[in-house]
PDB file of C-alpha atoms in Angstrom:
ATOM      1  CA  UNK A 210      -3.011 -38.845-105.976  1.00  0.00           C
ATOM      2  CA  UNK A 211      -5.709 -36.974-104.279  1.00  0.00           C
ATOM      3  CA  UNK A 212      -8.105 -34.013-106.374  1.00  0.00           C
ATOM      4  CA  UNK A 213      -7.050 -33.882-109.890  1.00  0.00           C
ATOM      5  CA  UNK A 214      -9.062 -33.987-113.339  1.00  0.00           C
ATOM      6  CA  UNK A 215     -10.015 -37.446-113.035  1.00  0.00           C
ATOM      7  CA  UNK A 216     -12.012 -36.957-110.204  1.00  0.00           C
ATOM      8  CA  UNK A 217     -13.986 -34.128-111.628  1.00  0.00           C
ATOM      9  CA  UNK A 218     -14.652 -35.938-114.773  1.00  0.00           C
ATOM     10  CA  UNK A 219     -16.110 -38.941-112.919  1.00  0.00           C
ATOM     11  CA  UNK A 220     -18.457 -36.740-111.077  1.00  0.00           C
ATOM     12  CA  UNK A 221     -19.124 -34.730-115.014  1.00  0.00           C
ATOM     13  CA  UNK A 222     -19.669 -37.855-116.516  1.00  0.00           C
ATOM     14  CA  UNK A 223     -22.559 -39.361-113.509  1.00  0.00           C
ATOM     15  CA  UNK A 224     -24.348 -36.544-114.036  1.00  0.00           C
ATOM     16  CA  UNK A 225     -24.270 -36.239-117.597  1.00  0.00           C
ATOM     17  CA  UNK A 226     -25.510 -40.062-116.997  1.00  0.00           C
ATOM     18  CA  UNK A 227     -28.052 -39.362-114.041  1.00  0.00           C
ATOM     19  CA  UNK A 228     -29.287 -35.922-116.105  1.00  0.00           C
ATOM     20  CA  UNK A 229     -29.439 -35.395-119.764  1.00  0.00           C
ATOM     21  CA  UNK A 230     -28.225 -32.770-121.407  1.00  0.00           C
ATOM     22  CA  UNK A 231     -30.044 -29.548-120.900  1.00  0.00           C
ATOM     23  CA  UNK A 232     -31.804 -30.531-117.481  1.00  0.00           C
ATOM     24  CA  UNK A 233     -30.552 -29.514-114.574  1.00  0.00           C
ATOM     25  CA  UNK A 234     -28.352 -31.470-112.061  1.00  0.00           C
ATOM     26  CA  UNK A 235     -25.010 -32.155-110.217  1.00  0.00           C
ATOM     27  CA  UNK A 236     -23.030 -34.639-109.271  1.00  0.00           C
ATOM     28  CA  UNK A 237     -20.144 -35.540-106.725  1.00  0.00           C
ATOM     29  CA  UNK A 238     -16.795 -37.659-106.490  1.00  0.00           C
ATOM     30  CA  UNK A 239     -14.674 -38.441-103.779  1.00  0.00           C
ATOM     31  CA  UNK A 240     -11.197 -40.175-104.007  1.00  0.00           C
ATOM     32  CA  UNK A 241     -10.129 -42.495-101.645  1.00  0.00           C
ATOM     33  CA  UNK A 242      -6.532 -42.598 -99.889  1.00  0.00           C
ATOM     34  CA  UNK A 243      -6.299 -45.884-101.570  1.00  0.00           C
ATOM     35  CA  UNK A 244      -7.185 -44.425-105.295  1.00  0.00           C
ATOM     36  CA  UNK A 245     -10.603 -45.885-106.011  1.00  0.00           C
ATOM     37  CA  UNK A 246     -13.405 -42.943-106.673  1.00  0.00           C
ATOM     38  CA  UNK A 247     -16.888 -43.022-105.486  1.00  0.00           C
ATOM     39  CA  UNK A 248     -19.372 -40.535-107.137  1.00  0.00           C
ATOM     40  CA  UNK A 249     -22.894 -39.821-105.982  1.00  0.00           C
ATOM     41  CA  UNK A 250     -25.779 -37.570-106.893  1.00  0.00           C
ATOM     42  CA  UNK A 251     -28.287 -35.502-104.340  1.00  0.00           C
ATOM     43  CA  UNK A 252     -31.604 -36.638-103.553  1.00  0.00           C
ATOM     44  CA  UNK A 253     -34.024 -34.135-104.502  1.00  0.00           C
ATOM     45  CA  UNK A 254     -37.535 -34.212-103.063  1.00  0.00           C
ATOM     46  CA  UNK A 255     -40.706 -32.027-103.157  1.00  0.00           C
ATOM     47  CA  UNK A 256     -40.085 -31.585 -99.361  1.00  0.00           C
ATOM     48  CA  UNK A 257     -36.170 -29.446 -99.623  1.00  0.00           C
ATOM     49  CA  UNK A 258     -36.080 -30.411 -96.055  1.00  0.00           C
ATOM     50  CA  UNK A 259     -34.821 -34.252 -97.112  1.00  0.00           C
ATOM     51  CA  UNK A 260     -32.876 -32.753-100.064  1.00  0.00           C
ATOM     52  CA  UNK A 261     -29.290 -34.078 -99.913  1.00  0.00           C
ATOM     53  CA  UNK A 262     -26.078 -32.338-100.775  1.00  0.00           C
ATOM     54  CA  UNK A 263     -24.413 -33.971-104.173  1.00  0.00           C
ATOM     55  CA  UNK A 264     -21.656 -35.835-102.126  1.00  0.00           C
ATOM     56  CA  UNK A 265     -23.729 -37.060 -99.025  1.00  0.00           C
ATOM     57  CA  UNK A 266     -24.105 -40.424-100.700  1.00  0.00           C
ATOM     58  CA  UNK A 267     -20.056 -40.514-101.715  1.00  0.00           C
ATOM     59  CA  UNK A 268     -19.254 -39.798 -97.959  1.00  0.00           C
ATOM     60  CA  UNK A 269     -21.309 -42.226 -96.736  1.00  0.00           C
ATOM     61  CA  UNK A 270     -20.397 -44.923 -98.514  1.00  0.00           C
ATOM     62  CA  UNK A 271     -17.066 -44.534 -97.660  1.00  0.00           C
ATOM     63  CA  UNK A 272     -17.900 -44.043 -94.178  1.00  0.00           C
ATOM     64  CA  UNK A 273     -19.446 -47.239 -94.512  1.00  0.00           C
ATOM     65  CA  UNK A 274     -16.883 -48.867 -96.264  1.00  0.00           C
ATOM     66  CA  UNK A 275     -14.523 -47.476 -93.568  1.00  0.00           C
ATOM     67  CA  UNK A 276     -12.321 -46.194 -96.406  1.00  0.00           C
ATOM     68  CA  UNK A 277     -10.498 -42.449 -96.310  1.00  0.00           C
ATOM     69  CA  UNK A 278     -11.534 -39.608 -98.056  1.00  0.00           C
ATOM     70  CA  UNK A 279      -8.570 -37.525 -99.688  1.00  0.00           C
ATOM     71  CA  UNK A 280     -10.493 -35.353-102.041  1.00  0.00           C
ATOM     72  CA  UNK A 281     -13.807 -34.161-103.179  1.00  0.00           C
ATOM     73  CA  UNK A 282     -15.718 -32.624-105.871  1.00  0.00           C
ATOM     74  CA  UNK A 283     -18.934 -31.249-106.661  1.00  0.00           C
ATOM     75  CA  UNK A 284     -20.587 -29.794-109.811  1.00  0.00           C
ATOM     76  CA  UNK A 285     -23.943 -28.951-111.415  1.00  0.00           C
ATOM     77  CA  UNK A 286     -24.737 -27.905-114.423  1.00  0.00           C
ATOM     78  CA  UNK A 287     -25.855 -23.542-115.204  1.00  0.00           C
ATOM     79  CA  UNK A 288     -28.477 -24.090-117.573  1.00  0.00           C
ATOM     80  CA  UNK A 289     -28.376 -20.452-118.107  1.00  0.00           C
ATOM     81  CA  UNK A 290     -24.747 -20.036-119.368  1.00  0.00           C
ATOM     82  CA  UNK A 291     -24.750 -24.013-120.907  1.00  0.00           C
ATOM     83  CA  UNK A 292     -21.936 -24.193-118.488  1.00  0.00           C
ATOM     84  CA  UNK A 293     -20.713 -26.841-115.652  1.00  0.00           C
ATOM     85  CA  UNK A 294     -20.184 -25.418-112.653  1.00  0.00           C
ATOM     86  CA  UNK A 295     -17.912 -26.277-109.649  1.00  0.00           C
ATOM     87  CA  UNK A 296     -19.333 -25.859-106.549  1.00  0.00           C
ATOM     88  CA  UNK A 297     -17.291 -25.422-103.081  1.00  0.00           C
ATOM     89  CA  UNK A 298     -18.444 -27.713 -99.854  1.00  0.00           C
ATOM     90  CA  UNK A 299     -21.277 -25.745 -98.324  1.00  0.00           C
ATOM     91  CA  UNK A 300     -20.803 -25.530 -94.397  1.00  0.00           C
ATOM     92  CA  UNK A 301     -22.547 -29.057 -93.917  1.00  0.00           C
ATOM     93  CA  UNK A 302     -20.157 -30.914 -96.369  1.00  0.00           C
ATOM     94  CA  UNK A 303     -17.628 -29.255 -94.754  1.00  0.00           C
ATOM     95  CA  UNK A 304     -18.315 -30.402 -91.059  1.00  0.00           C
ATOM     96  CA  UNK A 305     -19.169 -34.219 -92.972  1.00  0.00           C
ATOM     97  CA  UNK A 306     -15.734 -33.745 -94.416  1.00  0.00           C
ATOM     98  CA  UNK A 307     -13.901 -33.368 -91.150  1.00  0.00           C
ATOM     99  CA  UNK A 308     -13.900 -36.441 -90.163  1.00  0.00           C
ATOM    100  CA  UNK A 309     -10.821 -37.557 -92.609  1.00  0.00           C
ATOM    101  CA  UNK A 310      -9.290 -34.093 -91.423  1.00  0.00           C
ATOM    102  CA  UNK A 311      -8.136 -31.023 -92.392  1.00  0.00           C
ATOM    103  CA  UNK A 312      -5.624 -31.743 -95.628  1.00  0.00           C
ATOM    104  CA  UNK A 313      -8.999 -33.474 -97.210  1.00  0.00           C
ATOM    105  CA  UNK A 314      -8.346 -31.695-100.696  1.00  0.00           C
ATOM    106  CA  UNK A 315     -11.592 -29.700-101.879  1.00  0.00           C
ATOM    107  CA  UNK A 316     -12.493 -28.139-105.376  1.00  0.00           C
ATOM    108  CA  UNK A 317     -13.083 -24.420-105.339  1.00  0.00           C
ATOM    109  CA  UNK A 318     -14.254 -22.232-108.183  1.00  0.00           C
ATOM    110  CA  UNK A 319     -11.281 -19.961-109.784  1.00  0.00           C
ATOM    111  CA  UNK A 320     -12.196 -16.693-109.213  1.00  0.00           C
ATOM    112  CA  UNK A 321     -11.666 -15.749-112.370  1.00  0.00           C
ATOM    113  CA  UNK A 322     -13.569 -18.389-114.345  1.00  0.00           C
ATOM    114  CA  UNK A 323     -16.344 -20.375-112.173  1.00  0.00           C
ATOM    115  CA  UNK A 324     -16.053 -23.382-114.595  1.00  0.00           C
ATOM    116  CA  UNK A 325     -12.133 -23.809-114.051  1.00  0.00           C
ATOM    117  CA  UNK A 326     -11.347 -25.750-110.543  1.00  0.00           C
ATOM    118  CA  UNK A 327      -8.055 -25.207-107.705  1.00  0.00           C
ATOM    119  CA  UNK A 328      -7.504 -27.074-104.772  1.00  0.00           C
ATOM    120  CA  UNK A 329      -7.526 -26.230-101.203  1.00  0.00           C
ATOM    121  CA  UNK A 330      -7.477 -28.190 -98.105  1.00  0.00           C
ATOM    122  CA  UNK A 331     -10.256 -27.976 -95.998  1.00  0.00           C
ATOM    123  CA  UNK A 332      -8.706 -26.219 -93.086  1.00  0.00           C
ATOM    124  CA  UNK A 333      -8.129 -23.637 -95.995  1.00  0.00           C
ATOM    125  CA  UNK A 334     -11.354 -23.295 -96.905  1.00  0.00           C
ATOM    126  CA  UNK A 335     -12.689 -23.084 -93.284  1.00  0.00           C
ATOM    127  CA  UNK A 336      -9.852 -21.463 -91.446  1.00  0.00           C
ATOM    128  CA  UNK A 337     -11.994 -20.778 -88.191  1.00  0.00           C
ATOM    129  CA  UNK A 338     -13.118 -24.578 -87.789  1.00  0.00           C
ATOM    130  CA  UNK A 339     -14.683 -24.959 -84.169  1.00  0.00           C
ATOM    131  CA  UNK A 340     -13.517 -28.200 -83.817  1.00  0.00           C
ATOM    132  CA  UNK A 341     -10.457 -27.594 -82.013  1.00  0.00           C
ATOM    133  CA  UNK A 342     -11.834 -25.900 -79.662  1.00  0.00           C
ATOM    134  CA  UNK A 343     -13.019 -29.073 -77.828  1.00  0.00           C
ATOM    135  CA  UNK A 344      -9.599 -31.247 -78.994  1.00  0.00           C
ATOM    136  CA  UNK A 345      -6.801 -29.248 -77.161  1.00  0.00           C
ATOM    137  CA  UNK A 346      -6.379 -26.888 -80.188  1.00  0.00           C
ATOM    138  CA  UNK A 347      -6.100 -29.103 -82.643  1.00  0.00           C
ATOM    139  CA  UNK A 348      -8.366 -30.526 -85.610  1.00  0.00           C
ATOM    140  CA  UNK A 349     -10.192 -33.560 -83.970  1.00  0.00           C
ATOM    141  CA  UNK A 350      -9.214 -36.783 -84.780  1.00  0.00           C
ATOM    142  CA  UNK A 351     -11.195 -39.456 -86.734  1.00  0.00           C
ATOM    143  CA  UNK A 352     -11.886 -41.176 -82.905  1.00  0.00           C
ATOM    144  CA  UNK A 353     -13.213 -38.054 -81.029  1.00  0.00           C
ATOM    145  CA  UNK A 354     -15.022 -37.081 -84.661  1.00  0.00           C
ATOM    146  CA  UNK A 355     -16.863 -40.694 -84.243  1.00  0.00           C
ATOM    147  CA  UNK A 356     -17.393 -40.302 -80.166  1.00  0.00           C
TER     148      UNK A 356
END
């Protein structure tokens, strides 16, 4: 089981917790190769050079918890359409995410509807990864990731 609905309803549900209804705010999940979920919310700060992504906190504590990411998730809520949004990995989650590789499954926005999810894999979503470039060609592994 890696990015299904259960995953984005955890990271729905700690926002709706974190943020009540009709303030702003987003939320992440991750799932973990062995099942479990762990969600976690930005840090927002008056200085936006500390802000943190949604998921920072959910990578690092599996990082942490030397645990394997599968999948990931991120929303926030449009307060101008009253609609949840999900958000694709900007460029820094992405990089954060290569560590577990490049068939770590990632939410993307349908094209057609921006509150309705797909999957990709990462190396899907960031075909022209630089990584490989300094592994022989191929994605990096966890070890040279961690040199």
């Amino acid at each position: 089981m890696t990015l299904d609905q259960a995953l984005v309803d955890a990271a729905v549900d700690l926002m709706n917790r974190r943020w009540p209804s009709g303030e702003p705010g987003g939320a992440a999940a991750v799932r973990l190769a062995d099942g479990g979920i762990l969600t976690s919310v930005g840090l927002d700060n008056m200085h936006g050079s500390v802000a943190l992504c949604q998921e920072t906190g959910a990578f690092i504590q599996a990082y942490t918890q030397n645990r394997t990411v599968t999948a990931s998730v991120c929303v926030c809520r449009d307060m101008e359409r009253a609609r949840i949004l999900i958000l694709p990995p900007c460029g820094i989650c992405q990089e954060r995410l290569a560590l577990w590789g490049p068939s770590v499954e990632v939410a993307v926005p349908r094209q057609d509807d921006p509150t309705q999810w797909e999957p990709r894999s990462l190396a899907e979503v960031n075909p022209y990864y630089w990584g490989p470039q300094f592994a022989d060609g191929q994605w990096p592994s966890h070890a040279q990731h961690s040199e």
